[in-house]
Amino acid sequence: MKKVLLAFSGGLDTSFCAMYLKEQGYEVHTALANTGGFDAEELKVIEEKAKKLGVASHASLDVTKDYYNKSIKYMVFGNVLRNGTYPISVSSERIFQAIAIIEYAKKIGADAVAHGSTGAGNDQVRFDLTFQILAPEIEIITPTRDMELTRDYEINYLKEHGYVADFKKLEYSINKGLWGTSVGGKETLKSNETLPEEAYPSQVTKKEESQMTIDFVNGEIAGVNGKKYDDKIAAINEVNRLGSEYGIGRDMHIGDTIIGIKGRVGFEAAGAILIINAHKMLEKHTLTKWQQYWKDQIGTWYGMFLHEAQYLEPVMRDMEAMLESSQRNVTGRVIINLRPYSYTLVGVETSYDLMRSDFGEYGEVVKAWTADDVKGFTKILGNQMKIYHNVQKRNG
């Protein structure tokens, strides 16, 4: 009997896969890789579903710390927002879930690994590619994709095999994670509609404006509202909690999928949006012009490669090294005013502030040059343009 490890969420597709693979003669083991989207009670419920399906074993793999240390940290360093909007939350999680699943498959000596992705999205590529690179010797099985099944077929199949559960289709599909929550529904399938208020998991509970501070040390979040956090995950959750009370971080992402079609999804990511934009403001004060310019280029490429399942490409480690190097002076406090659905970056407090120098104050005081210095500088600066226009005039 061949042993297969199924990436299991407890939903309809993976429940069908568990039952179907058992019927095909496999010894089915299941595992859920948690990147911060499930609490203890939810993990317990999913384990009970797996046992009810009769699997040989089930494991919950907590990879949240790995996800922060090997991905989120660098997304903050690079101020990564895909298309200037989306913090690459769910899409970046999938890579680390795939890595955890395939490593566990090797640990238990699985002959095959399975997932419930359909053929219509990005996740199938993220799982397949990661599995192929890290364990080319292990077979990949994808019943939902290969058989092109309907929802009704899967439900009836499970009922016929004695497994009954509430698979009522929710109006909105929600994928929750540490770095954000994606929301899909009928509105996201059209180009001219947006999600209604009730579609978002977090609802606005605070109306009065309040102030938040976020502290950074070498580019990493280190404190919230004056409280020091050694646990970065706890700090992210606190920023997310405070921002979600105001409905901050909601938007609609429209982008190009790995499989070549346009995709549209709603999301809420109060923690990610506030942390990234606070970090970006602190960098404006502490980095030079060219550090910011090249970091923007690297951050854009890093986010694109991460989104498109290229995390294991070695150039990613090179980009991470550059991003980390750029953070040596990104230390300080950012002050933010929060209000329903919006926020204002008030300013920063940092000893590395490049505005606080002995060279002058912009528009006010000059300390490091004279009026004659500027006249000479401007004359030389304009030479190339003067030569061009002079030649154009001669040949006009």
mmCIF file of C-alpha atoms in Angstrom:
data_model
loop_
_atom_site.group_PDB
_atom_site.id
_atom_site.type_symbol
_atom_site.label_atom_id
_atom_site.label_comp_id
_atom_site.label_asym_id
_atom_site.label_seq_id
_atom_site.Cartn_x
_atom_site.Cartn_y
_atom_site.Cartn_z
ATOM 1 C CA MET A 1 0.000 0.000 0.000
ATOM 2 C CA LYS A 2 1.481 3.334 -1.083
ATOM 3 C CA LYS A 3 1.651 6.099 1.513
ATOM 4 C CA VAL A 4 0.377 9.571 0.488
ATOM 5 C CA LEU A 5 0.500 12.824 2.444
ATOM 6 C CA LEU A 6 -2.411 15.143 1.687
ATOM 7 C CA ALA A 7 -2.213 18.890 2.362
ATOM 8 C CA PHE A 8 -5.475 19.154 4.312
ATOM 9 C CA SER A 9 -7.640 22.148 5.221
ATOM 10 C CA GLY A 10 -10.871 20.362 6.108
ATOM 11 C CA GLY A 11 -12.780 21.963 3.250
ATOM 12 C CA LEU A 12 -14.738 20.176 0.547
ATOM 13 C CA ASP A 13 -11.900 19.618 -1.945
ATOM 14 C CA THR A 14 -9.408 18.186 0.539
ATOM 15 C CA SER A 15 -12.105 16.117 2.276
ATOM 16 C CA PHE A 16 -12.989 14.587 -1.095
ATOM 17 C CA CYS A 17 -9.314 13.936 -1.816
ATOM 18 C CA ALA A 18 -8.858 12.116 1.504
ATOM 19 C CA MET A 19 -11.798 9.787 0.863
ATOM 20 C CA TYR A 20 -11.012 9.276 -2.815
ATOM 21 C CA LEU A 21 -7.340 8.434 -2.218
ATOM 22 C CA LYS A 22 -8.335 5.902 0.455
ATOM 23 C CA GLU A 23 -10.667 4.226 -2.042
ATOM 24 C CA GLN A 24 -7.831 4.109 -4.576
ATOM 25 C CA GLY A 25 -5.848 2.000 -2.127
ATOM 26 C CA TYR A 26 -3.528 4.592 -0.604
ATOM 27 C CA GLU A 27 -2.563 4.834 3.057
ATOM 28 C CA VAL A 28 -3.653 8.453 3.538
ATOM 29 C CA HIS A 29 -1.962 10.802 5.996
ATOM 30 C CA THR A 30 -2.986 14.454 6.306
ATOM 31 C CA ALA A 31 -1.181 17.586 7.446
ATOM 32 C CA LEU A 32 -2.105 21.233 7.825
ATOM 33 C CA ALA A 33 0.689 23.817 7.599
ATOM 34 C CA ASN A 34 -0.304 26.778 9.760
ATOM 35 C CA THR A 35 1.230 30.145 8.843
ATOM 36 C CA GLY A 36 -0.734 32.086 11.434
ATOM 37 C CA GLY A 37 -4.259 31.758 10.069
ATOM 38 C CA PHE A 38 -5.605 29.133 12.499
ATOM 39 C CA ASP A 39 -6.053 29.242 16.256
ATOM 40 C CA ALA A 40 -5.917 26.211 18.572
ATOM 41 C CA GLU A 41 -9.669 25.570 18.418
ATOM 42 C CA GLU A 42 -9.750 25.697 14.612
ATOM 43 C CA LEU A 43 -6.810 23.299 14.405
ATOM 44 C CA LYS A 44 -8.630 20.884 16.708
ATOM 45 C CA VAL A 45 -11.768 20.958 14.531
ATOM 46 C CA ILE A 46 -9.732 20.261 11.388
ATOM 47 C CA GLU A 47 -7.972 17.334 13.071
ATOM 48 C CA GLU A 48 -11.347 15.871 14.061
ATOM 49 C CA LYS A 49 -12.529 16.136 10.430
ATOM 50 C CA ALA A 50 -9.429 14.284 9.250
ATOM 51 C CA LYS A 51 -9.974 11.491 11.791
ATOM 52 C CA LYS A 52 -13.643 11.238 10.818
ATOM 53 C CA LEU A 53 -12.490 10.642 7.235
ATOM 54 C CA GLY A 54 -10.454 7.697 8.500
ATOM 55 C CA VAL A 55 -6.952 8.895 7.681
ATOM 56 C CA ALA A 56 -3.978 7.026 9.104
ATOM 57 C CA SER A 57 -2.621 10.137 10.849
ATOM 58 C CA HIS A 58 -2.973 13.897 10.960
ATOM 59 C CA ALA A 59 -0.399 16.562 11.853
ATOM 60 C CA SER A 60 -0.575 20.318 12.459
ATOM 61 C CA LEU A 61 2.672 21.948 11.344
ATOM 62 C CA ASP A 62 3.277 25.409 12.795
ATOM 63 C CA VAL A 63 5.527 27.323 10.397
ATOM 64 C CA THR A 64 4.513 30.849 11.421
ATOM 65 C CA LYS A 65 7.979 31.763 12.714
ATOM 66 C CA ASP A 66 9.617 30.470 9.560
ATOM 67 C CA TYR A 67 7.131 32.465 7.501
ATOM 68 C CA TYR A 68 8.035 35.655 9.380
ATOM 69 C CA ASN A 69 11.810 35.123 9.421
ATOM 70 C CA LYS A 70 12.108 33.983 5.809
ATOM 71 C CA SER A 71 9.430 36.051 4.087
ATOM 72 C CA ILE A 72 7.474 38.732 5.960
ATOM 73 C CA LYS A 73 10.647 40.351 7.292
ATOM 74 C CA TYR A 74 11.959 40.841 3.763
ATOM 75 C CA MET A 75 8.596 41.996 2.428
ATOM 76 C CA VAL A 76 8.697 44.773 5.036
ATOM 77 C CA PHE A 77 12.325 45.625 4.190
ATOM 78 C CA GLY A 78 11.274 45.882 0.531
ATOM 79 C CA ASN A 79 7.940 47.658 1.259
ATOM 80 C CA VAL A 80 6.372 45.005 -0.956
ATOM 81 C CA LEU A 81 2.888 45.860 -2.234
ATOM 82 C CA ARG A 82 2.061 44.107 -5.494
ATOM 83 C CA ASN A 83 0.780 46.630 -8.036
ATOM 84 C CA GLY A 84 1.156 49.184 -5.238
ATOM 85 C CA THR A 85 -1.792 47.614 -3.419
ATOM 86 C CA TYR A 86 -1.597 44.000 -2.259
ATOM 87 C CA PRO A 87 0.820 42.911 0.524
ATOM 88 C CA ILE A 88 1.175 39.425 -1.041
ATOM 89 C CA SER A 89 -0.381 37.804 1.985
ATOM 90 C CA VAL A 90 -2.024 34.507 1.014
ATOM 91 C CA SER A 91 0.208 33.998 -2.033
ATOM 92 C CA SER A 92 3.406 34.192 0.036
ATOM 93 C CA GLU A 93 1.951 31.851 2.690
ATOM 94 C CA ARG A 94 1.352 29.097 0.141
ATOM 95 C CA ILE A 95 5.078 28.723 -0.544
ATOM 96 C CA PHE A 96 5.849 28.100 3.121
ATOM 97 C CA GLN A 97 2.904 25.762 3.470
ATOM 98 C CA ALA A 98 4.182 23.806 0.472
ATOM 99 C CA ILE A 99 7.711 23.622 1.910
ATOM 100 C CA ALA A 100 6.379 22.375 5.266
ATOM 101 C CA ILE A 101 4.157 19.744 3.610
ATOM 102 C CA ILE A 102 6.875 18.301 1.372
ATOM 103 C CA GLU A 103 9.425 18.206 4.200
ATOM 104 C CA TYR A 104 6.908 16.349 6.375
ATOM 105 C CA ALA A 105 6.157 13.982 3.496
ATOM 106 C CA LYS A 106 9.849 13.084 3.370
ATOM 107 C CA LYS A 107 9.931 12.695 7.153
ATOM 108 C CA ILE A 108 7.132 10.096 7.188
ATOM 109 C CA GLY A 109 8.459 8.317 4.104
ATOM 110 C CA ALA A 110 5.529 9.155 1.824
ATOM 111 C CA ASP A 111 5.536 7.772 -1.718
ATOM 112 C CA ALA A 112 3.273 10.587 -2.901
ATOM 113 C CA VAL A 113 2.025 14.015 -1.881
ATOM 114 C CA ALA A 114 -1.394 15.429 -2.752
ATOM 115 C CA HIS A 115 -3.194 18.768 -2.700
ATOM 116 C CA GLY A 116 -6.718 19.910 -3.522
ATOM 117 C CA SER A 117 -5.972 22.878 -5.798
ATOM 118 C CA THR A 118 -8.088 23.315 -8.910
ATOM 119 C CA GLY A 119 -6.711 24.085 -12.369
ATOM 120 C CA ALA A 120 -7.987 27.661 -12.337
ATOM 121 C CA GLY A 121 -5.651 29.379 -9.868
ATOM 122 C CA ASN A 122 -2.109 30.178 -8.804
ATOM 123 C CA ASP A 123 -1.856 27.778 -5.861
ATOM 124 C CA GLN A 124 -1.522 24.663 -8.041
ATOM 125 C CA VAL A 125 1.716 26.079 -9.467
ATOM 126 C CA ARG A 126 3.055 27.097 -6.042
ATOM 127 C CA PHE A 127 2.499 23.628 -4.605
ATOM 128 C CA ASP A 128 3.622 21.645 -7.650
ATOM 129 C CA LEU A 129 6.787 23.641 -8.279
ATOM 130 C CA THR A 130 7.880 23.543 -4.625
ATOM 131 C CA PHE A 131 7.240 19.793 -4.422
ATOM 132 C CA GLN A 132 9.122 19.133 -7.682
ATOM 133 C CA ILE A 133 12.212 21.058 -6.560
ATOM 134 C CA LEU A 134 12.450 19.782 -2.975
ATOM 135 C CA ALA A 135 11.417 16.166 -3.583
ATOM 136 C CA PRO A 136 11.488 15.217 -7.270
ATOM 137 C CA GLU A 137 11.315 11.563 -6.276
ATOM 138 C CA ILE A 138 7.860 11.956 -4.676
ATOM 139 C CA GLU A 139 4.796 11.627 -6.901
ATOM 140 C CA ILE A 140 2.280 14.531 -6.957
ATOM 141 C CA ILE A 141 -1.431 13.628 -6.992
ATOM 142 C CA THR A 142 -4.167 16.230 -7.633
ATOM 143 C CA PRO A 143 -7.629 14.599 -7.970
ATOM 144 C CA THR A 144 -9.651 17.840 -7.920
ATOM 145 C CA ARG A 145 -7.645 19.335 -10.761
ATOM 146 C CA ASP A 146 -7.216 16.194 -12.846
ATOM 147 C CA MET A 147 -10.827 15.018 -12.647
ATOM 148 C CA GLU A 148 -12.368 18.505 -13.162
ATOM 149 C CA LEU A 149 -14.978 17.806 -10.511
ATOM 150 C CA THR A 150 -18.075 19.788 -9.660
ATOM 151 C CA ARG A 151 -18.977 20.733 -6.102
ATOM 152 C CA ASP A 152 -22.125 18.595 -6.198
ATOM 153 C CA TYR A 153 -20.162 15.558 -7.381
ATOM 154 C CA GLU A 154 -17.740 15.835 -4.459
ATOM 155 C CA ILE A 155 -20.546 16.244 -1.894
ATOM 156 C CA ASN A 156 -22.491 13.263 -3.259
ATOM 157 C CA TYR A 157 -19.341 11.135 -3.363
ATOM 158 C CA LEU A 158 -18.636 11.838 0.314
ATOM 159 C CA LYS A 159 -22.239 11.105 1.299
ATOM 160 C CA GLU A 160 -22.174 7.811 -0.584
ATOM 161 C CA HIS A 161 -19.052 6.845 1.381
ATOM 162 C CA GLY A 162 -20.639 7.634 4.727
ATOM 163 C CA TYR A 163 -19.082 11.039 5.371
ATOM 164 C CA VAL A 164 -21.624 13.760 6.083
ATOM 165 C CA ALA A 165 -20.623 17.333 6.873
ATOM 166 C CA ASP A 166 -21.976 20.827 6.405
ATOM 167 C CA PHE A 167 -20.462 21.841 3.081
ATOM 168 C CA LYS A 168 -22.877 24.712 2.570
ATOM 169 C CA LYS A 169 -21.231 27.050 0.097
ATOM 170 C CA LEU A 170 -20.533 30.340 1.774
ATOM 171 C CA GLU A 171 -21.317 33.500 -0.133
ATOM 172 C CA TYR A 172 -17.710 34.610 0.331
ATOM 173 C CA SER A 173 -14.549 32.525 0.412
ATOM 174 C CA ILE A 174 -12.101 33.703 3.051
ATOM 175 C CA ASN A 175 -8.437 32.795 3.466
ATOM 176 C CA LYS A 176 -7.047 34.165 6.707
ATOM 177 C CA GLY A 177 -3.350 34.469 7.508
ATOM 178 C CA LEU A 178 -0.839 36.371 9.599
ATOM 179 C CA TRP A 179 -0.117 38.931 6.874
ATOM 180 C CA GLY A 180 -3.699 39.438 5.702
ATOM 181 C CA THR A 181 -7.034 37.906 4.727
ATOM 182 C CA SER A 182 -8.263 37.468 1.167
ATOM 183 C CA VAL A 183 -11.977 37.664 0.380
ATOM 184 C CA GLY A 184 -13.519 36.310 -2.814
ATOM 185 C CA GLY A 185 -17.148 36.558 -3.892
ATOM 186 C CA LYS A 186 -19.452 37.287 -6.800
ATOM 187 C CA GLU A 187 -18.296 40.911 -6.851
ATOM 188 C CA THR A 188 -14.635 39.964 -7.345
ATOM 189 C CA LEU A 189 -15.557 38.107 -10.559
ATOM 190 C CA LYS A 190 -16.660 41.372 -12.178
ATOM 191 C CA SER A 191 -14.644 44.447 -13.092
ATOM 192 C CA ASN A 192 -17.189 47.059 -12.007
ATOM 193 C CA GLU A 193 -18.166 45.970 -8.482
ATOM 194 C CA THR A 194 -16.563 45.931 -5.051
ATOM 195 C CA LEU A 195 -17.164 43.963 -1.884
ATOM 196 C CA PRO A 196 -19.913 45.108 0.483
ATOM 197 C CA GLU A 197 -19.142 45.986 4.097
ATOM 198 C CA GLU A 198 -20.502 42.724 5.477
ATOM 199 C CA ALA A 199 -18.149 40.627 3.314
ATOM 200 C CA TYR A 200 -15.131 41.609 5.400
ATOM 201 C CA PRO A 201 -14.378 39.436 8.453
ATOM 202 C CA SER A 202 -13.467 42.481 10.586
ATOM 203 C CA GLN A 203 -16.090 45.128 11.163
ATOM 204 C CA VAL A 204 -15.558 48.725 12.249
ATOM 205 C CA THR A 205 -15.997 49.014 16.020
ATOM 206 C CA LYS A 206 -14.182 52.287 16.753
ATOM 207 C CA LYS A 207 -15.220 55.745 15.543
ATOM 208 C CA GLU A 208 -13.056 58.141 17.552
ATOM 209 C CA GLU A 209 -9.609 58.969 16.187
ATOM 210 C CA SER A 210 -6.668 57.552 18.129
ATOM 211 C CA GLN A 211 -2.895 57.534 17.819
ATOM 212 C CA MET A 212 -0.601 54.556 17.356
ATOM 213 C CA THR A 213 3.173 54.330 17.421
ATOM 214 C CA ILE A 214 5.232 51.590 15.792
ATOM 215 C CA ASP A 215 8.879 51.140 16.738
ATOM 216 C CA PHE A 216 11.428 49.614 14.351
ATOM 217 C CA VAL A 217 14.948 48.336 15.021
ATOM 218 C CA ASN A 218 17.038 47.713 11.898
ATOM 219 C CA GLY A 219 13.857 47.627 9.840
ATOM 220 C CA GLU A 220 12.007 45.059 11.968
ATOM 221 C CA ILE A 221 8.974 45.856 14.073
ATOM 222 C CA ALA A 222 10.030 46.047 17.725
ATOM 223 C CA GLY A 223 7.261 47.891 19.590
ATOM 224 C CA VAL A 224 3.638 49.024 19.449
ATOM 225 C CA ASN A 225 2.290 51.982 21.437
ATOM 226 C CA GLY A 226 5.428 52.073 23.566
ATOM 227 C CA LYS A 227 5.328 48.377 24.460
ATOM 228 C CA LYS A 228 8.414 46.415 23.446
ATOM 229 C CA TYR A 229 7.861 43.161 21.511
ATOM 230 C CA ASP A 230 10.546 40.516 21.156
ATOM 231 C CA ASP A 231 7.919 38.303 19.537
ATOM 232 C CA LYS A 232 7.464 39.817 16.060
ATOM 233 C CA ILE A 233 4.357 37.743 15.366
ATOM 234 C CA ALA A 234 2.652 39.095 18.490
ATOM 235 C CA ALA A 235 3.574 42.636 17.429
ATOM 236 C CA ILE A 236 2.070 42.120 13.967
ATOM 237 C CA ASN A 237 -1.116 40.705 15.507
ATOM 238 C CA GLU A 238 -1.395 43.733 17.805
ATOM 239 C CA VAL A 239 -1.069 46.229 14.941
ATOM 240 C CA ASN A 240 -3.606 44.202 12.989
ATOM 241 C CA ARG A 241 -6.020 44.170 15.924
ATOM 242 C CA LEU A 242 -5.824 47.927 16.432
ATOM 243 C CA GLY A 243 -6.108 48.726 12.727
ATOM 244 C CA SER A 244 -8.940 46.279 12.084
ATOM 245 C CA GLU A 245 -11.108 48.060 14.655
ATOM 246 C CA TYR A 246 -11.180 50.962 12.172
ATOM 247 C CA GLY A 247 -11.568 48.867 9.015
ATOM 248 C CA ILE A 248 -8.107 49.929 7.829
ATOM 249 C CA GLY A 249 -6.271 47.902 5.180
ATOM 250 C CA ARG A 250 -9.191 46.966 2.939
ATOM 251 C CA ASP A 251 -8.777 47.071 -0.822
ATOM 252 C CA MET A 252 -9.296 45.235 -4.079
ATOM 253 C CA HIS A 253 -6.289 43.693 -5.820
ATOM 254 C CA ILE A 254 -6.342 43.316 -9.602
ATOM 255 C CA GLY A 255 -3.305 41.563 -11.003
ATOM 256 C CA ASP A 256 -1.797 39.113 -13.446
ATOM 257 C CA THR A 257 -1.865 35.496 -12.349
ATOM 258 C CA ILE A 258 0.898 32.945 -12.903
ATOM 259 C CA ILE A 259 -1.340 31.135 -15.399
ATOM 260 C CA GLY A 260 -1.722 34.242 -17.560
ATOM 261 C CA ILE A 261 -5.224 35.507 -16.819
ATOM 262 C CA LYS A 262 -6.247 38.569 -14.837
ATOM 263 C CA GLY A 263 -7.368 37.918 -11.282
ATOM 264 C CA ARG A 264 -9.340 40.027 -8.833
ATOM 265 C CA VAL A 265 -9.622 39.541 -5.080
ATOM 266 C CA GLY A 266 -10.631 41.622 -2.093
ATOM 267 C CA PHE A 267 -8.524 41.669 1.027
ATOM 268 C CA GLU A 268 -8.091 43.179 4.454
ATOM 269 C CA ALA A 269 -4.624 43.517 5.919
ATOM 270 C CA ALA A 270 -4.552 46.253 8.531
ATOM 271 C CA GLY A 271 -1.320 45.014 10.105
ATOM 272 C CA ALA A 272 0.582 44.638 6.844
ATOM 273 C CA ILE A 273 -0.562 47.962 5.380
ATOM 274 C CA LEU A 274 0.189 49.976 8.522
ATOM 275 C CA ILE A 275 3.568 48.321 9.133
ATOM 276 C CA ILE A 276 4.754 48.615 5.520
ATOM 277 C CA ASN A 277 3.750 52.255 5.146
ATOM 278 C CA ALA A 278 5.135 53.227 8.553
ATOM 279 C CA HIS A 279 8.393 51.483 7.647
ATOM 280 C CA LYS A 280 8.505 53.268 4.294
ATOM 281 C CA MET A 281 8.132 56.666 5.979
ATOM 282 C CA LEU A 282 10.949 55.862 8.409
ATOM 283 C CA GLU A 283 13.149 54.915 5.447
ATOM 284 C CA LYS A 284 12.468 58.273 3.790
ATOM 285 C CA HIS A 285 14.121 59.890 6.787
ATOM 286 C CA THR A 286 16.995 57.446 7.266
ATOM 287 C CA LEU A 287 18.078 56.266 3.782
ATOM 288 C CA THR A 288 19.832 58.147 1.019
ATOM 289 C CA LYS A 289 18.177 58.864 -2.313
ATOM 290 C CA TRP A 290 19.995 56.028 -4.081
ATOM 291 C CA GLN A 291 19.387 53.529 -1.302
ATOM 292 C CA GLN A 292 15.673 54.212 -1.642
ATOM 293 C CA TYR A 293 15.771 54.033 -5.439
ATOM 294 C CA TRP A 294 17.528 50.672 -5.673
ATOM 295 C CA LYS A 295 15.556 49.228 -2.775
ATOM 296 C CA ASP A 296 12.354 50.063 -4.653
ATOM 297 C CA GLN A 297 13.596 48.136 -7.687
ATOM 298 C CA ILE A 298 14.661 45.132 -5.620
ATOM 299 C CA GLY A 299 11.459 45.181 -3.559
ATOM 300 C CA THR A 300 9.308 45.128 -6.704
ATOM 301 C CA TRP A 301 11.231 42.170 -8.163
ATOM 302 C CA TYR A 302 11.268 40.344 -4.831
ATOM 303 C CA GLY A 303 7.488 40.648 -4.491
ATOM 304 C CA MET A 304 6.898 39.558 -8.078
ATOM 305 C CA PHE A 305 9.129 36.486 -7.743
ATOM 306 C CA LEU A 306 7.539 35.564 -4.409
ATOM 307 C CA HIS A 307 4.047 35.858 -5.877
ATOM 308 C CA GLU A 308 4.969 33.733 -8.885
ATOM 309 C CA ALA A 309 6.349 30.748 -6.946
ATOM 310 C CA GLN A 310 10.035 31.642 -7.423
ATOM 311 C CA TYR A 311 10.966 31.659 -3.715
ATOM 312 C CA LEU A 312 13.493 28.817 -4.184
ATOM 313 C CA GLU A 313 15.296 30.639 -7.015
ATOM 314 C CA PRO A 314 18.766 31.508 -5.591
ATOM 315 C CA VAL A 315 18.551 35.127 -6.715
ATOM 316 C CA MET A 316 15.974 35.579 -3.932
ATOM 317 C CA ARG A 317 18.712 35.027 -1.340
ATOM 318 C CA ASP A 318 20.831 37.672 -3.111
ATOM 319 C CA MET A 319 17.956 40.155 -2.994
ATOM 320 C CA GLU A 320 17.347 39.378 0.683
ATOM 321 C CA ALA A 321 20.996 40.135 1.447
ATOM 322 C CA MET A 322 20.726 43.544 -0.202
ATOM 323 C CA LEU A 323 17.437 44.338 1.527
ATOM 324 C CA GLU A 324 18.823 43.358 4.943
ATOM 325 C CA SER A 325 21.981 45.425 4.428
ATOM 326 C CA SER A 326 19.877 48.495 3.672
ATOM 327 C CA GLN A 327 18.182 48.365 7.094
ATOM 328 C CA ARG A 328 21.160 49.131 9.355
ATOM 329 C CA ASN A 329 19.927 52.686 10.070
ATOM 330 C CA VAL A 330 16.165 52.060 9.835
ATOM 331 C CA THR A 331 15.586 52.405 13.564
ATOM 332 C CA GLY A 332 13.078 54.701 15.209
ATOM 333 C CA ARG A 333 9.436 55.389 15.993
ATOM 334 C CA VAL A 334 6.633 56.194 13.558
ATOM 335 C CA ILE A 335 3.532 58.056 14.744
ATOM 336 C CA ILE A 336 0.197 57.257 13.071
ATOM 337 C CA ASN A 337 -3.304 58.670 13.540
ATOM 338 C CA LEU A 338 -6.079 56.098 13.054
ATOM 339 C CA ARG A 339 -9.653 56.809 12.037
ATOM 340 C CA PRO A 340 -12.430 54.760 10.360
ATOM 341 C CA TYR A 341 -11.205 53.389 6.999
ATOM 342 C CA SER A 342 -8.094 55.600 6.902
ATOM 343 C CA TYR A 343 -4.962 56.744 8.697
ATOM 344 C CA THR A 344 -2.352 59.508 8.605
ATOM 345 C CA LEU A 345 1.394 59.036 8.949
ATOM 346 C CA VAL A 346 2.169 61.921 11.296
ATOM 347 C CA GLY A 347 5.960 61.695 11.463
ATOM 348 C CA VAL A 348 8.990 59.920 12.893
ATOM 349 C CA GLU A 349 11.385 60.097 15.816
ATOM 350 C CA THR A 350 14.847 58.698 15.072
ATOM 351 C CA SER A 351 18.467 59.539 15.843
ATOM 352 C CA TYR A 352 19.288 58.525 12.240
ATOM 353 C CA ASP A 353 17.091 61.248 10.733
ATOM 354 C CA LEU A 354 18.921 62.718 7.731
ATOM 355 C CA MET A 355 16.828 65.894 8.042
ATOM 356 C CA ARG A 356 18.594 66.663 11.314
ATOM 357 C CA SER A 357 22.019 67.634 10.068
ATOM 358 C CA ASP A 358 24.538 70.445 10.255
ATOM 359 C CA PHE A 359 24.170 71.179 6.535
ATOM 360 C CA GLY A 360 20.988 73.234 6.657
ATOM 361 C CA GLU A 361 17.208 73.197 6.815
ATOM 362 C CA TYR A 362 15.390 72.916 3.519
ATOM 363 C CA GLY A 363 13.877 76.213 2.403
ATOM 364 C CA GLU A 364 15.088 77.989 5.539
ATOM 365 C CA VAL A 365 18.758 77.966 6.568
ATOM 366 C CA VAL A 366 21.986 77.283 4.631
ATOM 367 C CA LYS A 367 25.015 76.110 6.636
ATOM 368 C CA ALA A 368 27.262 74.198 4.246
ATOM 369 C CA TRP A 369 27.494 76.350 1.086
ATOM 370 C CA THR A 370 27.370 79.921 -0.145
ATOM 371 C CA ALA A 371 25.297 81.688 -2.766
ATOM 372 C CA ASP A 372 28.295 81.682 -5.127
ATOM 373 C CA ASP A 373 28.685 77.915 -4.641
ATOM 374 C CA VAL A 374 25.103 77.404 -5.851
ATOM 375 C CA LYS A 375 25.584 79.687 -8.850
ATOM 376 C CA GLY A 376 28.641 77.722 -9.988
ATOM 377 C CA PHE A 377 26.987 74.369 -9.286
ATOM 378 C CA THR A 378 23.890 75.307 -11.302
ATOM 379 C CA LYS A 379 25.997 76.515 -14.241
ATOM 380 C CA ILE A 380 27.878 73.198 -14.458
ATOM 381 C CA LEU A 381 24.717 71.134 -13.811
ATOM 382 C CA GLY A 382 23.048 72.672 -16.848
ATOM 383 C CA ASN A 383 25.956 72.200 -19.283
ATOM 384 C CA GLN A 384 24.653 69.102 -21.075
ATOM 385 C CA MET A 385 21.203 70.614 -21.631
ATOM 386 C CA LYS A 386 22.741 73.909 -22.787
ATOM 387 C CA ILE A 387 24.930 72.069 -25.323
ATOM 388 C CA TYR A 388 21.947 70.099 -26.647
ATOM 389 C CA HIS A 389 19.729 73.139 -27.115
ATOM 390 C CA ASN A 390 22.589 75.079 -28.663
ATOM 391 C CA VAL A 391 23.147 72.356 -31.265
ATOM 392 C CA GLN A 392 19.393 72.182 -31.975
ATOM 393 C CA LYS A 393 19.330 75.942 -32.512
ATOM 394 C CA ARG A 394 22.300 75.762 -34.926
ATOM 395 C CA ASN A 395 20.649 73.074 -36.967
ATOM 396 C CA GLY A 396 17.185 74.576 -36.850
#
